[in-house]
Coordinates of C-alpha atoms in Angstrom, one line a residue:
M228 CA 116.9 81.5 96.1
R229 CA 119.2 84.3 97.2
K230 CA 121.8 81.8 98.3
F231 CA 122.2 80.3 94.9
A232 CA 122.5 83.7 93.3
A233 CA 125.3 84.6 95.7
V234 CA 127.2 81.3 95.0
I235 CA 127.1 81.9 91.3
I236 CA 128.7 85.3 91.7
V237 CA 131.4 83.9 94.0
L238 CA 132.1 81.1 91.6
G239 CA 132.5 83.4 88.6
L240 CA 134.9 85.7 90.5
G241 CA 136.9 82.8 91.8
V242 CA 137.6 81.3 88.3
S243 CA 138.5 84.6 86.7
A244 CA 140.6 86.1 89.4
C245 CA 142.4 83.3 91.1
G246 CA 142.9 80.5 88.7
N247 CA 141.9 76.8 88.9
E248 CA 142.8 76.3 92.6
T249 CA 140.4 79.0 93.8
G250 CA 137.9 78.0 91.2
N251 CA 137.9 74.4 92.4
A252 CA 137.4 75.6 96.0
A253 CA 134.5 77.7 94.8
V254 CA 133.0 74.7 93.0
Q255 CA 133.3 72.6 96.2
E256 CA 131.6 75.4 98.2
T257 CA 128.8 75.4 95.7
D258 CA 128.3 71.7 95.9
E259 CA 128.3 71.8 99.7
I260 CA 125.7 74.6 99.8
A261 CA 123.5 72.8 97.2
T262 CA 123.7 69.6 99.2
E263 CA 122.7 71.6 102.3
E264 CA 119.7 73.0 100.5
R265 CA 118.6 69.5 99.4
T266 CA 119.0 68.2 102.9
D267 CA 116.9 71.0 104.3
L268 CA 114.1 70.2 101.8
A269 CA 114.3 66.5 102.6
A270 CA 114.0 67.3 106.3
L271 CA 110.7 69.1 105.8
P272 CA 107.3 67.3 106.2
N273 CA 106.1 65.6 103.0
L274 CA 102.8 67.2 102.0
D275 CA 101.7 64.6 99.5
A276 CA 98.9 63.4 101.8
F277 CA 97.6 67.0 102.2
L278 CA 98.2 68.9 98.9
N279 CA 96.8 66.2 96.6
F280 CA 94.4 66.5 93.7
A281 CA 91.9 63.9 92.5
E282 CA 92.4 65.3 89.0
P283 CA 95.4 67.7 88.6
E284 CA 94.5 68.9 85.2
S285 CA 91.0 70.0 86.3
C286 CA 92.2 71.5 89.7
E287 CA 89.9 69.1 91.6
F288 CA 91.2 68.6 95.1
S289 CA 91.0 65.2 96.7
E290 CA 88.4 64.2 99.3
S291 CA 91.2 64.1 102.0
F292 CA 92.1 67.7 101.3
V293 CA 88.5 68.9 101.4
T294 CA 87.9 67.0 104.7
A295 CA 91.0 68.5 106.3
M296 CA 89.8 72.0 105.3
D297 CA 86.5 71.5 107.1
T298 CA 88.1 73.0 110.2
V299 CA 89.6 76.1 108.6
F300 CA 86.9 78.2 110.3
E301 CA 85.0 78.1 113.6
M302 CA 81.3 77.9 112.6
N303 CA 78.4 79.6 114.5
T304 CA 75.8 77.4 116.0
D305 CA 73.3 80.3 116.3
P306 CA 71.2 80.1 113.1
N307 CA 70.6 83.9 113.4
A308 CA 74.3 84.8 113.4
A309 CA 76.7 84.9 110.5
P310 CA 77.8 81.4 109.5
I311 CA 81.5 81.9 110.3
A312 CA 82.4 82.7 113.9
G313 CA 86.1 83.1 113.4
P314 CA 89.3 81.4 112.4
G315 CA 89.9 77.7 113.0
A316 CA 92.9 75.4 112.6
V317 CA 93.8 72.7 110.1
T318 CA 95.5 69.4 110.9
I319 CA 98.1 68.7 108.2
P320 CA 99.7 65.2 108.0
G321 CA 103.3 65.4 109.0
I322 CA 103.0 68.6 110.9
A323 CA 102.8 68.2 114.7
D324 CA 100.4 70.9 115.7
P325 CA 97.2 72.1 113.9
V326 CA 98.0 75.1 111.7
P327 CA 95.9 78.2 112.7
T328 CA 93.9 80.0 110.1
Q329 CA 94.7 83.7 109.5
M330 CA 91.5 85.3 108.2
S331 CA 90.4 88.9 107.4
R332 CA 87.5 90.7 105.9
P333 CA 89.5 93.1 103.7
E334 CA 86.6 94.7 101.8
P335 CA 84.5 97.1 103.9
E336 CA 81.9 97.3 101.2
A337 CA 81.7 93.5 101.0
P338 CA 81.7 92.2 104.6
D339 CA 80.9 88.7 103.6
Y340 CA 84.2 88.5 101.6
I341 CA 86.7 86.5 103.7
A342 CA 90.3 86.1 102.8
Y343 CA 92.3 83.5 104.7
Q344 CA 95.7 81.7 104.7
L345 CA 97.6 78.9 106.3
D346 CA 101.3 79.3 107.0
F347 CA 103.3 76.1 107.1
E348 CA 106.4 74.5 105.6
G349 CA 106.8 71.3 103.7
S350 CA 107.9 69.6 100.5
W351 CA 105.6 68.9 97.6
L352 CA 106.7 67.9 94.0
G353 CA 110.3 68.4 95.1
L354 CA 109.4 72.1 96.0
H355 CA 109.5 74.1 99.2
V356 CA 105.9 75.0 100.1
I357 CA 105.3 77.8 102.6
G358 CA 101.5 77.9 102.8
Y359 CA 98.1 77.9 101.2
E360 CA 95.6 80.7 100.7
D361 CA 92.0 81.2 99.4
A362 CA 89.0 83.4 99.8
I363 CA 85.2 82.8 100.0
L364 CA 81.9 84.6 100.1
E365 CA 80.5 83.8 103.5
E366 CA 76.9 83.3 102.4
S367 CA 77.8 81.7 99.1
C368 CA 80.8 80.0 97.7
C369 CA 84.5 80.4 96.8
V370 CA 85.8 83.3 94.8
W371 CA 88.4 81.2 92.9
A372 CA 91.5 82.5 94.8
S373 CA 92.9 79.1 95.8
A374 CA 96.7 79.2 95.7
I375 CA 99.7 77.2 97.0
R376 CA 102.6 79.3 98.0
F377 CA 106.3 78.4 97.3
D378 CA 109.6 79.6 98.5
E379 CA 110.9 78.9 95.0
P380 CA 111.3 80.9 91.7
A381 CA 108.5 80.5 89.2
E382 CA 111.0 78.9 86.8
S383 CA 111.4 76.0 89.2
V384 CA 107.7 75.7 90.0
I385 CA 106.3 75.7 86.5
P386 CA 108.1 72.6 85.1
A387 CA 107.5 70.6 88.3
L388 CA 103.8 71.3 88.0
A389 CA 103.7 70.5 84.3
E390 CA 105.5 67.2 84.9
A391 CA 103.0 66.3 87.6
G392 CA 100.1 66.7 85.2
Y393 CA 98.9 70.2 86.0
S394 CA 97.7 72.3 83.1
V395 CA 100.1 75.3 83.2
N396 CA 101.6 77.6 80.5
A397 CA 105.3 77.7 80.2
D398 CA 105.5 81.3 81.2
G399 CA 103.0 80.9 84.1
S400 CA 100.3 83.0 82.5
R401 CA 96.6 82.4 83.0
R402 CA 95.5 79.2 81.3
E403 CA 91.9 77.9 80.9
T404 CA 91.1 74.2 80.4
V405 CA 87.5 73.4 79.8
I406 CA 86.3 70.5 82.1
D407 CA 82.7 70.2 80.8
E408 CA 79.9 72.5 79.7
E409 CA 79.5 73.9 83.3
M410 CA 83.1 74.2 84.6
T411 CA 86.5 75.4 83.4
A412 CA 89.9 74.9 85.3
V413 CA 91.9 78.1 85.5
T414 CA 95.6 78.1 86.4
E415 CA 98.3 80.7 86.8
V416 CA 101.8 80.8 88.3
R417 CA 102.7 84.2 89.7
E418 CA 106.0 85.3 91.4
E419 CA 106.0 88.4 93.6
D420 CA 108.4 89.6 96.2
G421 CA 110.2 86.2 96.3
V422 CA 107.1 84.1 96.7
T423 CA 105.6 82.1 93.9
R424 CA 101.8 81.3 94.0
F425 CA 100.2 78.5 92.0
F426 CA 96.5 79.4 91.4
C427 CA 94.4 76.4 90.5
N428 CA 90.6 76.9 90.5
Q429 CA 87.4 75.6 89.0
V430 CA 85.2 78.3 87.7
F431 CA 81.7 78.3 86.3
N432 CA 81.1 78.8 82.6
Y433 CA 78.7 81.8 82.6

């Protein structure tokens, strides 16, 4: 993202200060850098076999994703202990080694609240993915914090998601899509500190 911004500035200065010759050189440099960026993305693992949804509009992950995430935690075999013993690792198609889970219990007043993330790189929907994150309540269920992280601006992520069938607002704001009388799909695209997160969760209709 920062590379493209810098190239635009160089291109503008070249055209105004040095005439067509310098301007043409700047255009060539821009094309070369853009090609390099595309080549880098093409060289990344394709994550279609991992980050796939059975029903994109309703935020329902596929069975293959759910199965892969079964190993995100190490589980206790002692029935008297807390269910989760510690972080696990997830095998992602196209990535050589299992990706270790980073987990924490960030709320002292709610020790059963667990936040976790997986850091990896790959391409999905023509976008640069840098990880996945979520949170759960240990003795219960999810807390609807599932998010895919991108090294892309929100303005690139939103149209790619919309084209792929995900129910997102044009400005990335929170959007609710009723699935049935029990569940609603909630999406949001949020860009912070150079990272864009795509939240896609199913929540109960209370």
